Coordinates of C-alpha atoms in Angstrom, one line a residue:
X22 CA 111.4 119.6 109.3
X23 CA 110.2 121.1 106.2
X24 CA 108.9 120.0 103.5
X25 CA 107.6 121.0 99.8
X26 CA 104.4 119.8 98.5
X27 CA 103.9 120.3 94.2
X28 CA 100.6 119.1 93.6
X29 CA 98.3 121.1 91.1
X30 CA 94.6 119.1 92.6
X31 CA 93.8 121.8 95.7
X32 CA 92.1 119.4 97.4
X33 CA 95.0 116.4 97.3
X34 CA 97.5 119.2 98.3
X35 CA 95.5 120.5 101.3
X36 CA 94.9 117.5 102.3
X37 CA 98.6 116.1 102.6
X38 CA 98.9 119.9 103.8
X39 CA 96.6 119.9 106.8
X40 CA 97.8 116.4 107.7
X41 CA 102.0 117.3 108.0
X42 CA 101.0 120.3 109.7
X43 CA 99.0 118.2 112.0
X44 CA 102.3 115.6 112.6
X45 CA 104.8 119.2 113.2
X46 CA 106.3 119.1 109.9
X47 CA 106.2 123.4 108.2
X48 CA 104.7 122.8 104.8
X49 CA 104.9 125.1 101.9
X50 CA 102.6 124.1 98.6
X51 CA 103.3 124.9 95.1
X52 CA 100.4 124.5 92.9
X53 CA 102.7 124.1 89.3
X54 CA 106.5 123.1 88.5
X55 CA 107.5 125.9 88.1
X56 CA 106.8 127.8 91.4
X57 CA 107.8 124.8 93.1
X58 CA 111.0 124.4 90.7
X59 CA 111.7 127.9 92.2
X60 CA 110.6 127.5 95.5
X61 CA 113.3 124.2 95.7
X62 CA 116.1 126.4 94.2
X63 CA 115.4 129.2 96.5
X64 CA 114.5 127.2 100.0
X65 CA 116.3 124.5 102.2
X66 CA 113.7 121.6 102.4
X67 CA 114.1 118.7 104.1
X68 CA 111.7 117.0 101.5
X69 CA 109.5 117.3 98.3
X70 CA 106.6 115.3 97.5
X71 CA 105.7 116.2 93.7
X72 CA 102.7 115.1 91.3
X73 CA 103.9 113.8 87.9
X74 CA 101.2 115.7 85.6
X75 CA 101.9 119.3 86.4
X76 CA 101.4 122.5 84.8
X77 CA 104.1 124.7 83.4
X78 CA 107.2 121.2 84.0
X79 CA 106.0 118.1 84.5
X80 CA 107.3 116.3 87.6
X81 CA 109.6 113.9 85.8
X82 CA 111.7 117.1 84.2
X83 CA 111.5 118.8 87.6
X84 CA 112.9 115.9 89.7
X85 CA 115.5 115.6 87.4
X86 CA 116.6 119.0 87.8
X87 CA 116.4 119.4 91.4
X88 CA 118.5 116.2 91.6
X89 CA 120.9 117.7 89.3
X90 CA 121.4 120.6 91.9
X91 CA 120.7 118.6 94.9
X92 CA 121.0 114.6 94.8
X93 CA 120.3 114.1 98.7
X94 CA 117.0 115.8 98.6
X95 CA 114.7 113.3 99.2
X96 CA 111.6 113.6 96.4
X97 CA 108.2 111.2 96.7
X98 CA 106.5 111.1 93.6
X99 CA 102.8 111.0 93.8
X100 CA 100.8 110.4 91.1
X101 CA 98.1 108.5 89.6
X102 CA 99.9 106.7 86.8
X103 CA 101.2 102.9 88.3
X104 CA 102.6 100.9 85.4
X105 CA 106.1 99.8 86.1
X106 CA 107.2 101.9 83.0
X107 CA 105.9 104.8 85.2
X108 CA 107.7 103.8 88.1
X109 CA 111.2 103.3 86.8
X110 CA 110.4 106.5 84.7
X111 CA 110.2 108.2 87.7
X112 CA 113.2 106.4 89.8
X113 CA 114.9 106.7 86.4
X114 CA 114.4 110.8 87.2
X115 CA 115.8 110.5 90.5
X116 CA 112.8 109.7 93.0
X117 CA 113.3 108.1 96.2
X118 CA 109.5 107.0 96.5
X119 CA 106.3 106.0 94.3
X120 CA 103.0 106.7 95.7
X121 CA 100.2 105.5 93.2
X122 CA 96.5 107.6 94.0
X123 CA 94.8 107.0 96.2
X124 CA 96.7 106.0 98.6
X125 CA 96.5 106.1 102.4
X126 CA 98.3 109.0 104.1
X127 CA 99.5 106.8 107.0
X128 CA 101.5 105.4 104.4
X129 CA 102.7 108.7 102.9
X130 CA 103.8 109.6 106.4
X131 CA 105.6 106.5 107.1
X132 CA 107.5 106.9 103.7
X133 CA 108.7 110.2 104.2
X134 CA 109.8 108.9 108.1
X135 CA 111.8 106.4 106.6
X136 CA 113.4 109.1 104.2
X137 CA 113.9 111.6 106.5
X138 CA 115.9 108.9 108.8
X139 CA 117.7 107.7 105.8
X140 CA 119.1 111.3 105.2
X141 CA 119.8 112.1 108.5
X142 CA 122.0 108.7 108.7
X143 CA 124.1 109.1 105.7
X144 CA 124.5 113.2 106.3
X145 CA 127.8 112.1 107.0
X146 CA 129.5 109.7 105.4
X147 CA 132.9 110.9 103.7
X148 CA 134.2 109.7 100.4
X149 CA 134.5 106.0 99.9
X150 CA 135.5 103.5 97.0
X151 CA 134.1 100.2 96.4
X152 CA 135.8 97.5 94.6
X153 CA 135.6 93.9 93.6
X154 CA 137.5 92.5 90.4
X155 CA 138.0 95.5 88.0
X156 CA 134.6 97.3 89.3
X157 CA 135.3 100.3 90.6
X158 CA 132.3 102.4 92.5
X159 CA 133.0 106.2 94.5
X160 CA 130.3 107.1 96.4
X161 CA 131.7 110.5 96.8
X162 CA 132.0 111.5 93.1
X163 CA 128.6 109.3 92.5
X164 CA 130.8 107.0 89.5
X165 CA 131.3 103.7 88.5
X166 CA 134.1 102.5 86.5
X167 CA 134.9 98.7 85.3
X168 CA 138.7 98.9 84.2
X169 CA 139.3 102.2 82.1
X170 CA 135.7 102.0 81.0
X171 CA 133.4 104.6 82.7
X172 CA 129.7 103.5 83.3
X173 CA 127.1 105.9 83.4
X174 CA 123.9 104.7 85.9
X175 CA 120.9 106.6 87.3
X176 CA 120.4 106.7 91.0
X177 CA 118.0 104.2 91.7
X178 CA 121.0 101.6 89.6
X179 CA 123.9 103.1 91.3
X180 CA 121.8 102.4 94.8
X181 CA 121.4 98.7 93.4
X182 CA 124.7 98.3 92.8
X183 CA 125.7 99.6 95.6
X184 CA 123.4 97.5 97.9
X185 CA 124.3 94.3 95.6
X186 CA 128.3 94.9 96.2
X187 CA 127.9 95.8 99.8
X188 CA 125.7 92.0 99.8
X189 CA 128.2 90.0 97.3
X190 CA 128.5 86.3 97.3
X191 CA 125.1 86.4 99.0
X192 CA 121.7 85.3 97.9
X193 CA 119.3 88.6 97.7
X194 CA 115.3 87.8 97.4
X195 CA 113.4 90.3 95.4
X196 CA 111.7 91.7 98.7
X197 CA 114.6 92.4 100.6
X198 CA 116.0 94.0 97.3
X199 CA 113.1 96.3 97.4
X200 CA 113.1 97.0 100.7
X201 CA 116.3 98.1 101.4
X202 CA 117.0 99.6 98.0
X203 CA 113.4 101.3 97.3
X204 CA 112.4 101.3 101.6
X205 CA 109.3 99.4 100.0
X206 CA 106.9 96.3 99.6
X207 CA 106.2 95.9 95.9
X208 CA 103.3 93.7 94.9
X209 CA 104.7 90.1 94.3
X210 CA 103.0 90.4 90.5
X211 CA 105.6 93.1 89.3
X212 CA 108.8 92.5 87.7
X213 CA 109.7 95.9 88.6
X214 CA 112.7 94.0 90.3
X215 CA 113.5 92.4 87.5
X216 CA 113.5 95.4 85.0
X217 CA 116.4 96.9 87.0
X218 CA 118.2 94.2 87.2
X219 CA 118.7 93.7 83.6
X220 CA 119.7 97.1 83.8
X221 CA 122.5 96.8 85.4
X222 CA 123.9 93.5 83.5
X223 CA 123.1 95.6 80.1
X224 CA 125.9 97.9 81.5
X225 CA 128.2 96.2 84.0
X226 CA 128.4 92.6 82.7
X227 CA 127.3 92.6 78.8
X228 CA 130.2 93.7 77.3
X229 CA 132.9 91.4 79.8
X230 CA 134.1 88.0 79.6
X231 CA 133.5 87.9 83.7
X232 CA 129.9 87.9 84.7
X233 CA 129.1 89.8 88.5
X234 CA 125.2 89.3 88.2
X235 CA 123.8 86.1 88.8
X236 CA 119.8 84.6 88.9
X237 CA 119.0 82.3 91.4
X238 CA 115.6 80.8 90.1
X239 CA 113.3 80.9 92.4
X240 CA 115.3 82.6 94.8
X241 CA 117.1 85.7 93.8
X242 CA 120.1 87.5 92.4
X243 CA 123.5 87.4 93.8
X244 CA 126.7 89.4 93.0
X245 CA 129.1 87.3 92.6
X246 CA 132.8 87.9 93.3
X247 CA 134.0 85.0 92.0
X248 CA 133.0 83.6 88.5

């Protein structure tokens, strides 16, 4: 497996280095976005784990593009800013993971497992179409449609959506939401959870008679097939 490391801190990248190596993953670092922009472009990585504050393009820009060009490639973002505006910043940019500094790399290398494993289960799935009412979602063409209207979503709301549709009529807690749509444990405190959520009713249910999105207080959300 190979894997990308963008981090411009010598140490922090050496150290993430030397520890992949040690697991049998090939490692190549890039020390700005740029080179490691390139280095994407040009190589076939299995993975990328970038830094957020980078010289030359930051890591929010860079993710973006790289997920432009290639959506499956799994990115961890590492970085030492943790406010949930951060966070969805970053998931808004396409990242898969959110690793706030320090962190411990046992948990670094048990993210990028679960990614790894998550790419190497979906490598091939063939087109498919969701639907429920007049919601319409292709995970082929990466859309979402509700009647003639087409919905534009970033990746981290198209993966809720997705996991939400695939669970409809069913109660979904806040942990299991972010386990199995971010392969995480957020800190109970956060409304991280929440934030995307209202996301998604801003553009699937606001403008429609018919609601899909329901709160459970105290339990959860539910997509809900019949009003």
């Amino acid at each position: 497996m190979k894997i990308l490391i963008i981090e411009d801190e010598a140490r922090i990248a050496q150290l993430i280095q030397r520890g992949l190596e040690e697991t049998g993953y090939k490692v190549t670092v890039a020390y700005d976005g740029l080179l490691g922009k390139k280095l994407a472009f040009q190589n076939a990585y299995d993975l990328i784990i970038t830094d957020i504050i980078l010289p030359k393009l930051n890591g929010i820009d860079l993710c973006r593009e790289i997920k432009e060009v290639n959506p499956d490639l799994p990115i961890i973002m590492l970085t030492a800013l943790g406010t949930t505006d951060d966070k969805v910043e970053g998931f808004d940019a396409g990242a898969d993971d959110y690793l706030v500094k320090p962190f411990d790399f046992r948990e670094l290398e048990a993210r990028i497992k679960v990614l790894l494993k998550r790419k190497d289960n979906t490598s091939g799935i063939v087109s498919a179409v969701l639907r429920v009412g007049d919601l319409e979602m292709n995970l082929h063409s990466k859309t979402v449609k509700r009647g003639e209207n087409e919905i534009s979503l970033t990746p981290k709301e198209f993966k809720l959506l997705e996991y939400m549709i695939r669970n409809k009529d069913r109660v979904l807690p806040r942990v299991e939401i972010a386990d199995k749509v971010w392969d995480t444990t957020f800190d109970t405190g956060t409304n991280f959870i929440d934030v995307y959520i209202n996301y998604l009713r801003k553009k699937i249910d606001k403008d429609y008679d018919i609601k899909y999105i329901h709160t459970k207080p105290g339990m959860g959300f539910i997509f809900k097939t019949i009003p």
